Amino acid sequence: GESVGLHLPTLSVQEGDNSIINCAYSNSASDYFIWYKQESGKGPQFIIDIRSNMDKRQGQRVTVLLNKTVKHLSLQIAATQPGDSAVYFCAEILVAGNKLTFGGGTRVLVKP
Amino acid sequence: DAGVTQSPTHLIKTRGQQVTLRCSPISGHKSVSWYQQVLGQGPQFIFQYYEKEERGRGNFPDRFSARQFPNYSSELNVNALLLGDSALYLCASSKGLAGVATQYFGPGTRLTVL
Protein backbone atom coordinates (compact mmCIF):
# COMPACT_ATOMS: atom_id res chain seq x y z
CA GLY A 1 0.00 0.00 0.00
CA GLU A 2 0.94 3.65 -0.25
CA SER A 3 3.02 5.20 2.48
CA VAL A 4 1.19 8.15 3.96
CA GLY A 5 4.15 9.98 5.37
CA LEU A 6 7.80 9.24 4.87
CA HIS A 7 9.19 12.06 6.98
CA LEU A 8 6.74 12.27 9.83
CA PRO A 9 7.76 12.14 13.48
CA THR A 10 7.46 8.58 14.68
CA LEU A 11 6.32 7.17 17.98
CA SER A 12 7.38 3.58 18.63
CA VAL A 13 5.41 1.87 21.33
CA GLN A 14 5.34 -1.63 22.73
CA GLU A 15 2.12 -3.57 22.27
CA GLY A 16 0.02 -3.20 25.39
CA ASP A 17 1.58 0.09 26.47
CA ASN A 18 -0.22 3.42 26.36
CA SER A 19 0.50 5.91 23.57
CA ILE A 20 0.36 9.68 23.73
CA ILE A 21 0.31 11.69 20.52
CA ASN A 22 0.65 15.45 20.67
CA CYS A 23 -0.50 18.24 18.39
CA ALA A 24 -0.11 22.00 18.45
CA TYR A 25 -2.90 23.90 16.74
CA SER A 26 -2.79 27.39 15.34
CA ASN A 27 -6.15 29.12 15.63
CA SER A 28 -7.33 30.04 19.09
CA ALA A 29 -10.81 30.70 17.63
CA SER A 30 -11.28 27.11 16.44
CA ASP A 31 -14.59 25.66 17.58
CA TYR A 32 -13.66 22.04 17.82
CA PHE A 33 -10.95 19.53 17.10
CA ILE A 34 -10.80 16.07 15.60
CA TRP A 35 -8.30 13.27 15.63
CA TYR A 36 -8.02 11.17 12.48
CA LYS A 37 -6.20 7.89 11.90
CA GLN A 38 -4.79 7.17 8.46
CA GLU A 39 -3.60 3.70 7.53
CA SER A 40 -1.44 3.07 4.52
CA GLY A 41 -3.44 3.27 1.31
CA LYS A 42 -6.57 4.61 3.00
CA GLY A 43 -8.22 7.92 3.68
CA PRO A 44 -8.30 9.45 7.17
CA GLN A 45 -10.69 7.76 9.59
CA PHE A 46 -12.50 9.71 12.33
CA ILE A 47 -11.45 8.70 15.85
CA ILE A 48 -12.78 11.26 18.29
CA ASP A 49 -13.61 14.94 18.51
CA ILE A 50 -13.72 17.52 21.27
CA ARG A 51 -15.41 20.91 21.45
CA SER A 52 -13.42 23.97 22.42
CA ASN A 53 -15.43 24.39 25.64
CA MET A 54 -14.23 21.00 26.91
CA ASP A 55 -10.82 19.94 28.18
CA LYS A 56 -11.22 16.17 28.09
CA ARG A 57 -13.25 13.60 26.26
CA GLN A 58 -13.07 9.82 26.42
CA GLY A 59 -13.94 7.20 23.86
CA GLN A 60 -13.26 3.53 23.58
CA ARG A 61 -9.55 3.14 24.51
CA VAL A 62 -8.91 6.76 23.49
CA THR A 63 -8.87 10.02 25.41
CA VAL A 64 -8.41 13.48 23.96
CA LEU A 65 -7.11 16.32 26.09
CA LEU A 66 -7.36 19.98 25.10
CA ASN A 67 -5.25 22.74 26.62
CA LYS A 68 -6.41 26.01 25.14
CA THR A 69 -3.92 28.06 27.13
CA VAL A 70 -1.02 26.68 25.13
CA LYS A 71 -3.07 25.57 22.09
CA HIS A 72 -2.18 21.94 22.58
CA LEU A 73 -4.14 18.79 21.86
CA SER A 74 -3.22 15.23 22.76
CA LEU A 75 -4.57 11.79 21.97
CA GLN A 76 -4.02 8.98 24.44
CA ILE A 77 -4.46 5.40 23.28
CA ALA A 78 -4.74 2.82 26.03
CA ALA A 79 -3.29 -0.67 25.63
CA THR A 80 -1.95 0.00 22.15
CA GLN A 81 -2.56 -2.81 19.67
CA PRO A 82 -0.87 -3.70 16.35
CA GLY A 83 -3.96 -2.40 14.54
CA ASP A 84 -3.26 1.04 15.98
CA SER A 85 -0.18 1.37 13.77
CA ALA A 86 -0.97 4.28 11.46
CA VAL A 87 -0.42 7.99 10.96
CA TYR A 88 -2.48 10.19 13.28
CA PHE A 89 -3.55 13.71 12.39
CA CYS A 90 -5.22 16.36 14.46
CA ALA A 91 -7.55 18.80 12.72
CA GLU A 92 -9.14 22.03 13.85
CA ILE A 93 -12.46 23.36 12.71
CA LEU A 94 -13.71 26.90 12.55
CA VAL A 95 -17.44 26.63 12.02
CA ALA A 96 -17.65 29.95 10.22
CA GLY A 97 -15.04 28.75 7.74
CA ASN A 98 -16.70 25.40 7.05
CA LYS A 99 -13.47 23.53 6.69
CA LEU A 100 -11.00 21.32 8.44
CA THR A 101 -7.39 22.42 8.80
CA PHE A 102 -5.11 19.49 9.40
CA GLY A 103 -2.00 19.65 11.54
CA GLY A 104 1.15 17.68 11.03
CA GLY A 105 0.87 13.95 11.49
CA THR A 106 2.59 11.46 13.77
CA ARG A 107 3.37 7.93 12.72
CA VAL A 108 2.71 5.33 15.41
CA LEU A 109 4.54 2.01 15.13
CA VAL A 110 3.42 -0.73 17.49
CA LYS A 111 6.09 -3.31 18.29
CA PRO A 112 4.90 -6.83 19.14
CA ASP B 1 -23.91 1.11 3.61
CA ALA B 2 -21.06 1.87 1.24
CA GLY B 3 -18.58 4.48 2.28
CA VAL B 4 -17.23 7.30 0.15
CA THR B 5 -15.97 5.96 -3.16
CA GLN B 6 -13.45 7.56 -5.49
CA SER B 7 -12.27 6.80 -8.99
CA PRO B 8 -9.85 6.10 -10.40
CA THR B 9 -7.60 4.62 -7.73
CA HIS B 10 -4.40 5.59 -9.48
CA LEU B 11 -3.69 7.88 -12.39
CA ILE B 12 -0.55 8.84 -14.29
CA LYS B 13 -0.49 12.00 -16.37
CA THR B 14 2.15 14.19 -17.99
CA ARG B 15 2.76 17.87 -17.45
CA GLY B 16 0.25 20.13 -19.17
CA GLN B 17 -2.50 17.52 -19.31
CA GLN B 18 -5.88 17.77 -17.65
CA VAL B 19 -7.39 15.33 -15.16
CA THR B 20 -10.85 14.64 -13.74
CA LEU B 21 -11.32 12.82 -10.45
CA ARG B 22 -14.65 11.49 -9.27
CA CYS B 23 -16.28 11.03 -5.89
CA SER B 24 -19.52 9.45 -4.70
CA PRO B 25 -20.56 10.44 -1.18
CA ILE B 26 -22.17 8.29 1.45
CA SER B 27 -25.88 7.92 0.78
CA GLY B 28 -27.76 10.78 2.43
CA HIS B 29 -24.74 13.08 2.58
CA LYS B 30 -25.18 16.38 0.78
CA SER B 31 -21.72 17.86 1.26
CA VAL B 32 -18.52 16.88 -0.52
CA SER B 33 -15.08 18.31 0.18
CA TRP B 34 -11.84 17.78 -1.70
CA TYR B 35 -8.37 17.66 -0.19
CA GLN B 36 -4.85 17.31 -1.55
CA GLN B 37 -2.38 15.27 0.47
CA VAL B 38 1.28 15.42 -0.43
CA LEU B 39 3.51 12.71 1.02
CA GLY B 40 4.54 13.49 4.55
CA GLN B 41 1.89 16.12 5.13
CA GLY B 42 -1.68 16.39 6.30
CA PRO B 43 -4.49 16.89 3.79
CA GLN B 44 -4.92 20.44 2.48
CA PHE B 45 -8.43 21.73 1.83
CA ILE B 46 -9.27 22.50 -1.80
CA PHE B 47 -13.07 22.86 -2.11
CA GLN B 48 -16.33 22.21 -0.34
CA TYR B 49 -19.67 21.79 -2.07
CA TYR B 50 -23.03 21.63 -0.37
CA GLU B 51 -26.31 21.22 -2.18
CA LYS B 52 -24.46 21.73 -5.49
CA GLU B 53 -23.07 25.12 -4.48
CA GLU B 54 -19.48 25.96 -3.66
CA ARG B 55 -19.28 26.78 0.04
CA GLY B 56 -15.58 26.98 0.59
CA ARG B 57 -12.33 27.24 -1.32
CA GLY B 58 -8.78 26.72 -0.15
CA ASN B 59 -5.63 28.40 -1.35
CA PHE B 60 -5.30 26.65 -4.69
CA PRO B 61 -4.86 28.17 -8.18
CA ASP B 62 -7.66 28.54 -10.68
CA ARG B 63 -6.37 25.46 -12.48
CA PHE B 64 -8.34 23.56 -9.86
CA SER B 65 -12.12 23.47 -10.25
CA ALA B 66 -14.93 21.25 -9.07
CA ARG B 67 -18.63 20.71 -9.31
CA GLN B 68 -21.36 18.75 -7.59
CA PHE B 69 -24.14 16.97 -9.41
CA PRO B 70 -27.85 16.61 -8.46
CA ASN B 71 -27.11 13.15 -7.00
CA TYR B 72 -24.45 14.83 -4.78
CA SER B 73 -21.53 13.12 -6.50
CA SER B 74 -18.66 15.40 -7.39
CA GLU B 75 -15.81 15.88 -9.82
CA LEU B 76 -12.51 17.63 -9.28
CA ASN B 77 -10.77 18.95 -12.38
CA VAL B 78 -7.17 20.04 -12.60
CA ASN B 79 -5.91 21.73 -15.78
CA ALA B 80 -2.37 22.30 -17.02
CA LEU B 81 -0.90 19.75 -14.63
CA LEU B 82 2.39 20.50 -12.92
CA LEU B 83 4.82 18.08 -11.32
CA GLY B 84 3.85 19.53 -7.96
CA ASP B 85 0.26 18.38 -8.43
CA SER B 86 1.39 14.83 -7.77
CA ALA B 87 -0.44 13.85 -4.60
CA LEU B 88 -3.21 11.79 -3.06
CA TYR B 89 -6.55 13.51 -3.70
CA LEU B 90 -9.09 12.80 -1.01
CA CYS B 91 -12.81 13.29 -1.10
CA ALA B 92 -14.85 13.57 2.09
CA SER B 93 -18.59 13.64 2.53
CA SER B 94 -20.77 14.83 5.39
CA LYS B 95 -24.45 15.30 6.09
CA GLY B 96 -24.06 19.02 6.50
CA LEU B 97 -21.43 21.65 6.08
CA ALA B 98 -17.93 20.61 7.08
CA GLY B 99 -17.85 23.01 9.96
CA VAL B 100 -20.66 21.33 11.82
CA ALA B 101 -20.79 17.78 10.57
CA THR B 102 -18.26 14.96 10.76
CA GLN B 103 -16.54 14.29 7.46
CA TYR B 104 -15.94 10.77 6.21
CA PHE B 105 -13.07 10.25 3.81
CA GLY B 106 -12.73 8.04 0.77
CA PRO B 107 -9.58 6.06 -0.04
CA GLY B 108 -8.27 8.73 -2.38
CA THR B 109 -6.96 8.91 -5.92
CA ARG B 110 -3.20 8.78 -6.29
CA LEU B 111 -2.20 11.18 -9.08
CA THR B 112 1.31 11.05 -10.49
CA VAL B 113 2.42 13.77 -12.88
CA LEU B 114 5.48 12.97 -14.97
mmCIF file of C-alpha atoms in Angstrom:
data_model
loop_
_atom_site.group_PDB
_atom_site.id
_atom_site.type_symbol
_atom_site.label_atom_id
_atom_site.label_comp_id
_atom_site.label_asym_id
_atom_site.label_seq_id
_atom_site.Cartn_x
_atom_site.Cartn_y
_atom_site.Cartn_z
ATOM 1 C CA GLY A 1 0.000 0.000 0.000
ATOM 2 C CA GLU A 2 0.936 3.649 -0.246
ATOM 3 C CA SER A 3 3.022 5.202 2.480
ATOM 4 C CA VAL A 4 1.189 8.150 3.958
ATOM 5 C CA GLY A 5 4.146 9.983 5.371
ATOM 6 C CA LEU A 6 7.796 9.240 4.869
ATOM 7 C CA HIS A 7 9.188 12.059 6.980
ATOM 8 C CA LEU A 8 6.744 12.267 9.826
ATOM 9 C CA PRO A 9 7.760 12.135 13.477
ATOM 10 C CA THR A 10 7.463 8.577 14.684
ATOM 11 C CA LEU A 11 6.319 7.167 17.979
ATOM 12 C CA SER A 12 7.381 3.581 18.628
ATOM 13 C CA VAL A 13 5.406 1.872 21.333
ATOM 14 C CA GLN A 14 5.345 -1.635 22.735
ATOM 15 C CA GLU A 15 2.116 -3.567 22.272
ATOM 16 C CA GLY A 16 0.019 -3.200 25.389
ATOM 17 C CA ASP A 17 1.579 0.088 26.471
ATOM 18 C CA ASN A 18 -0.220 3.417 26.364
ATOM 19 C CA SER A 19 0.498 5.911 23.567
ATOM 20 C CA ILE A 20 0.361 9.681 23.732
ATOM 21 C CA ILE A 21 0.309 11.694 20.518
ATOM 22 C CA ASN A 22 0.652 15.449 20.671
ATOM 23 C CA CYS A 23 -0.497 18.242 18.393
ATOM 24 C CA ALA A 24 -0.109 22.003 18.449
ATOM 25 C CA TYR A 25 -2.899 23.903 16.742
ATOM 26 C CA SER A 26 -2.790 27.387 15.338
ATOM 27 C CA ASN A 27 -6.154 29.118 15.632
ATOM 28 C CA SER A 28 -7.325 30.043 19.095
ATOM 29 C CA ALA A 29 -10.805 30.695 17.630
ATOM 30 C CA SER A 30 -11.282 27.108 16.445
ATOM 31 C CA ASP A 31 -14.593 25.658 17.582
ATOM 32 C CA TYR A 32 -13.664 22.036 17.823
ATOM 33 C CA PHE A 33 -10.953 19.531 17.097
ATOM 34 C CA ILE A 34 -10.802 16.072 15.598
ATOM 35 C CA TRP A 35 -8.296 13.269 15.633
ATOM 36 C CA TYR A 36 -8.017 11.170 12.480
ATOM 37 C CA LYS A 37 -6.199 7.893 11.901
ATOM 38 C CA GLN A 38 -4.790 7.169 8.458
ATOM 39 C CA GLU A 39 -3.597 3.703 7.533
ATOM 40 C CA SER A 40 -1.441 3.074 4.521
ATOM 41 C CA GLY A 41 -3.445 3.265 1.306
ATOM 42 C CA LYS A 42 -6.572 4.607 2.998
ATOM 43 C CA GLY A 43 -8.222 7.915 3.680
ATOM 44 C CA PRO A 44 -8.295 9.446 7.174
ATOM 45 C CA GLN A 45 -10.692 7.758 9.594
ATOM 46 C CA PHE A 46 -12.496 9.708 12.326
ATOM 47 C CA ILE A 47 -11.449 8.696 15.850
ATOM 48 C CA ILE A 48 -12.781 11.257 18.290
ATOM 49 C CA ASP A 49 -13.614 14.936 18.506
ATOM 50 C CA ILE A 50 -13.723 17.525 21.266
ATOM 51 C CA ARG A 51 -15.406 20.910 21.446
ATOM 52 C CA SER A 52 -13.420 23.972 22.417
ATOM 53 C CA ASN A 53 -15.429 24.394 25.642
ATOM 54 C CA MET A 54 -14.226 21.004 26.912
ATOM 55 C CA ASP A 55 -10.824 19.939 28.176
ATOM 56 C CA LYS A 56 -11.219 16.169 28.093
ATOM 57 C CA ARG A 57 -13.254 13.604 26.256
ATOM 58 C CA GLN A 58 -13.071 9.815 26.418
ATOM 59 C CA GLY A 59 -13.943 7.199 23.859
ATOM 60 C CA GLN A 60 -13.256 3.527 23.576
ATOM 61 C CA ARG A 61 -9.548 3.141 24.511
ATOM 62 C CA VAL A 62 -8.909 6.757 23.485
ATOM 63 C CA THR A 63 -8.871 10.021 25.410
ATOM 64 C CA VAL A 64 -8.406 13.478 23.956
ATOM 65 C CA LEU A 65 -7.113 16.324 26.087
ATOM 66 C CA LEU A 66 -7.357 19.977 25.101
ATOM 67 C CA ASN A 67 -5.247 22.741 26.616
ATOM 68 C CA LYS A 68 -6.411 26.015 25.142
ATOM 69 C CA THR A 69 -3.918 28.059 27.125
ATOM 70 C CA VAL A 70 -1.015 26.676 25.134
ATOM 71 C CA LYS A 71 -3.066 25.571 22.095
ATOM 72 C CA HIS A 72 -2.183 21.937 22.578
ATOM 73 C CA LEU A 73 -4.136 18.794 21.862
ATOM 74 C CA SER A 74 -3.219 15.228 22.758
ATOM 75 C CA LEU A 75 -4.574 11.790 21.969
ATOM 76 C CA GLN A 76 -4.016 8.978 24.436
ATOM 77 C CA ILE A 77 -4.462 5.398 23.284
ATOM 78 C CA ALA A 78 -4.736 2.815 26.033
ATOM 79 C CA ALA A 79 -3.290 -0.673 25.630
ATOM 80 C CA THR A 80 -1.950 0.003 22.150
ATOM 81 C CA GLN A 81 -2.561 -2.810 19.673
ATOM 82 C CA PRO A 82 -0.874 -3.699 16.350
ATOM 83 C CA GLY A 83 -3.965 -2.403 14.543
ATOM 84 C CA ASP A 84 -3.257 1.039 15.981
ATOM 85 C CA SER A 85 -0.183 1.367 13.771
ATOM 86 C CA ALA A 86 -0.971 4.280 11.455
ATOM 87 C CA VAL A 87 -0.420 7.995 10.956
ATOM 88 C CA TYR A 88 -2.477 10.187 13.284
ATOM 89 C CA PHE A 89 -3.547 13.712 12.391
ATOM 90 C CA CYS A 90 -5.219 16.364 14.456
ATOM 91 C CA ALA A 91 -7.546 18.798 12.717
ATOM 92 C CA GLU A 92 -9.137 22.031 13.846
ATOM 93 C CA ILE A 93 -12.461 23.365 12.706
ATOM 94 C CA LEU A 94 -13.705 26.902 12.553
ATOM 95 C CA VAL A 95 -17.439 26.628 12.023
ATOM 96 C CA ALA A 96 -17.649 29.945 10.215
ATOM 97 C CA GLY A 97 -15.039 28.746 7.740
ATOM 98 C CA ASN A 98 -16.703 25.405 7.050
ATOM 99 C CA LYS A 99 -13.466 23.530 6.686
ATOM 100 C CA LEU A 100 -10.996 21.316 8.438
ATOM 101 C CA THR A 101 -7.394 22.416 8.804
ATOM 102 C CA PHE A 102 -5.109 19.489 9.402
ATOM 103 C CA GLY A 103 -1.999 19.654 11.538
ATOM 104 C CA GLY A 104 1.152 17.683 11.030
ATOM 105 C CA GLY A 105 0.874 13.950 11.487
ATOM 106 C CA THR A 106 2.586 11.461 13.767
ATOM 107 C CA ARG A 107 3.374 7.926 12.716
ATOM 108 C CA VAL A 108 2.714 5.329 15.408
ATOM 109 C CA LEU A 109 4.544 2.013 15.135
ATOM 110 C CA VAL A 110 3.423 -0.731 17.492
ATOM 111 C CA LYS A 111 6.089 -3.311 18.287
ATOM 112 C CA PRO A 112 4.900 -6.833 19.144
ATOM 113 C CA ASP B 1 -23.910 1.115 3.612
ATOM 114 C CA ALA B 2 -21.064 1.872 1.237
ATOM 115 C CA GLY B 3 -18.577 4.480 2.280
ATOM 116 C CA VAL B 4 -17.227 7.299 0.151
ATOM 117 C CA THR B 5 -15.967 5.963 -3.159
ATOM 118 C CA GLN B 6 -13.453 7.557 -5.487
ATOM 119 C CA SER B 7 -12.273 6.798 -8.991
ATOM 120 C CA PRO B 8 -9.848 6.099 -10.395
ATOM 121 C CA THR B 9 -7.597 4.623 -7.725
ATOM 122 C CA HIS B 10 -4.400 5.586 -9.480
ATOM 123 C CA LEU B 11 -3.690 7.884 -12.389
ATOM 124 C CA ILE B 12 -0.554 8.842 -14.289
ATOM 125 C CA LYS B 13 -0.486 12.002 -16.372
ATOM 126 C CA THR B 14 2.149 14.193 -17.992
ATOM 127 C CA ARG B 15 2.760 17.872 -17.447
ATOM 128 C CA GLY B 16 0.249 20.135 -19.171
ATOM 129 C CA GLN B 17 -2.502 17.522 -19.312
ATOM 130 C CA GLN B 18 -5.879 17.767 -17.649
ATOM 131 C CA VAL B 19 -7.391 15.327 -15.159
ATOM 132 C CA THR B 20 -10.847 14.636 -13.743
ATOM 133 C CA LEU B 21 -11.317 12.824 -10.454
ATOM 134 C CA ARG B 22 -14.654 11.494 -9.272
ATOM 135 C CA CYS B 23 -16.277 11.028 -5.888
ATOM 136 C CA SER B 24 -19.516 9.451 -4.698
ATOM 137 C CA PRO B 25 -20.562 10.444 -1.177
ATOM 138 C CA ILE B 26 -22.173 8.285 1.453
ATOM 139 C CA SER B 27 -25.884 7.918 0.783
ATOM 140 C CA GLY B 28 -27.756 10.779 2.425
ATOM 141 C CA HIS B 29 -24.743 13.079 2.577
ATOM 142 C CA LYS B 30 -25.176 16.376 0.779
ATOM 143 C CA SER B 31 -21.719 17.861 1.264
ATOM 144 C CA VAL B 32 -18.523 16.882 -0.522
ATOM 145 C CA SER B 33 -15.085 18.309 0.176
ATOM 146 C CA TRP B 34 -11.845 17.782 -1.700
ATOM 147 C CA TYR B 35 -8.374 17.656 -0.188
ATOM 148 C CA GLN B 36 -4.855 17.310 -1.554
ATOM 149 C CA GLN B 37 -2.384 15.267 0.470
ATOM 150 C CA VAL B 38 1.281 15.423 -0.425
ATOM 151 C CA LEU B 39 3.508 12.709 1.016
ATOM 152 C CA GLY B 40 4.542 13.488 4.549
ATOM 153 C CA GLN B 41 1.888 16.121 5.134
ATOM 154 C CA GLY B 42 -1.679 16.388 6.304
ATOM 155 C CA PRO B 43 -4.491 16.887 3.789
ATOM 156 C CA GLN B 44 -4.917 20.442 2.480
ATOM 157 C CA PHE B 45 -8.434 21.734 1.828
ATOM 158 C CA ILE B 46 -9.275 22.500 -1.803
ATOM 159 C CA PHE B 47 -13.074 22.863 -2.108
ATOM 160 C CA GLN B 48 -16.331 22.212 -0.336
ATOM 161 C CA TYR B 49 -19.671 21.793 -2.071
ATOM 162 C CA TYR B 50 -23.032 21.629 -0.370
ATOM 163 C CA GLU B 51 -26.313 21.215 -2.180
ATOM 164 C CA LYS B 52 -24.461 21.728 -5.487
ATOM 165 C CA GLU B 53 -23.069 25.118 -4.484
ATOM 166 C CA GLU B 54 -19.477 25.958 -3.661
ATOM 167 C CA ARG B 55 -19.277 26.783 0.037
ATOM 168 C CA GLY B 56 -15.578 26.981 0.592
ATOM 169 C CA ARG B 57 -12.330 27.238 -1.323
ATOM 170 C CA GLY B 58 -8.777 26.716 -0.148
ATOM 171 C CA ASN B 59 -5.629 28.402 -1.348
ATOM 172 C CA PHE B 60 -5.302 26.649 -4.693
ATOM 173 C CA PRO B 61 -4.857 28.174 -8.176
ATOM 174 C CA ASP B 62 -7.661 28.541 -10.681
ATOM 175 C CA ARG B 63 -6.373 25.456 -12.479
ATOM 176 C CA PHE B 64 -8.344 23.562 -9.864
ATOM 177 C CA SER B 65 -12.121 23.466 -10.250
ATOM 178 C CA ALA B 66 -14.931 21.249 -9.071
ATOM 179 C CA ARG B 67 -18.632 20.711 -9.312
ATOM 180 C CA GLN B 68 -21.360 18.754 -7.591
ATOM 181 C CA PHE B 69 -24.145 16.970 -9.405
ATOM 182 C CA PRO B 70 -27.845 16.608 -8.459
ATOM 183 C CA ASN B 71 -27.111 13.155 -6.998
ATOM 184 C CA TYR B 72 -24.446 14.832 -4.784
ATOM 185 C CA SER B 73 -21.526 13.123 -6.499
ATOM 186 C CA SER B 74 -18.660 15.398 -7.386
ATOM 187 C CA GLU B 75 -15.808 15.879 -9.815
ATOM 188 C CA LEU B 76 -12.506 17.626 -9.275
ATOM 189 C CA ASN B 77 -10.768 18.949 -12.378
ATOM 190 C CA VAL B 78 -7.169 20.036 -12.605
ATOM 191 C CA ASN B 79 -5.908 21.732 -15.783
ATOM 192 C CA ALA B 80 -2.371 22.305 -17.019
ATOM 193 C CA LEU B 81 -0.903 19.754 -14.627
ATOM 194 C CA LEU B 82 2.387 20.502 -12.916
ATOM 195 C CA LEU B 83 4.817 18.077 -11.323
ATOM 196 C CA GLY B 84 3.847 19.527 -7.960
ATOM 197 C CA ASP B 85 0.258 18.380 -8.432
ATOM 198 C CA SER B 86 1.386 14.826 -7.766
ATOM 199 C CA ALA B 87 -0.443 13.846 -4.601
ATOM 200 C CA LEU B 88 -3.212 11.792 -3.058
ATOM 201 C CA TYR B 89 -6.550 13.515 -3.699
ATOM 202 C CA LEU B 90 -9.093 12.802 -1.012
ATOM 203 C CA CYS B 91 -12.811 13.288 -1.096
ATOM 204 C CA ALA B 92 -14.847 13.565 2.094
ATOM 205 C CA SER B 93 -18.594 13.643 2.533
ATOM 206 C CA SER B 94 -20.771 14.830 5.386
ATOM 207 C CA LYS B 95 -24.455 15.298 6.089
ATOM 208 C CA GLY B 96 -24.058 19.021 6.505
ATOM 209 C CA LEU B 97 -21.433 21.650 6.077
ATOM 210 C CA ALA B 98 -17.934 20.611 7.077
ATOM 211 C CA GLY B 99 -17.850 23.010 9.964
ATOM 212 C CA VAL B 100 -20.659 21.334 11.819
ATOM 213 C CA ALA B 101 -20.787 17.777 10.569
ATOM 214 C CA THR B 102 -18.263 14.962 10.755
ATOM 215 C CA GLN B 103 -16.539 14.286 7.463
ATOM 216 C CA TYR B 104 -15.937 10.769 6.211
ATOM 217 C CA PHE B 105 -13.071 10.250 3.807
ATOM 218 C CA GLY B 106 -12.733 8.041 0.771
ATOM 219 C CA PRO B 107 -9.583 6.061 -0.037
ATOM 220 C CA GLY B 108 -8.273 8.730 -2.378
ATOM 221 C CA THR B 109 -6.964 8.911 -5.922
ATOM 222 C CA ARG B 110 -3.198 8.775 -6.295
ATOM 223 C CA LEU B 111 -2.197 11.180 -9.078
ATOM 224 C CA THR B 112 1.310 11.047 -10.486
ATOM 225 C CA VAL B 113 2.416 13.765 -12.881
ATOM 226 C CA LEU B 114 5.484 12.975 -14.965
#
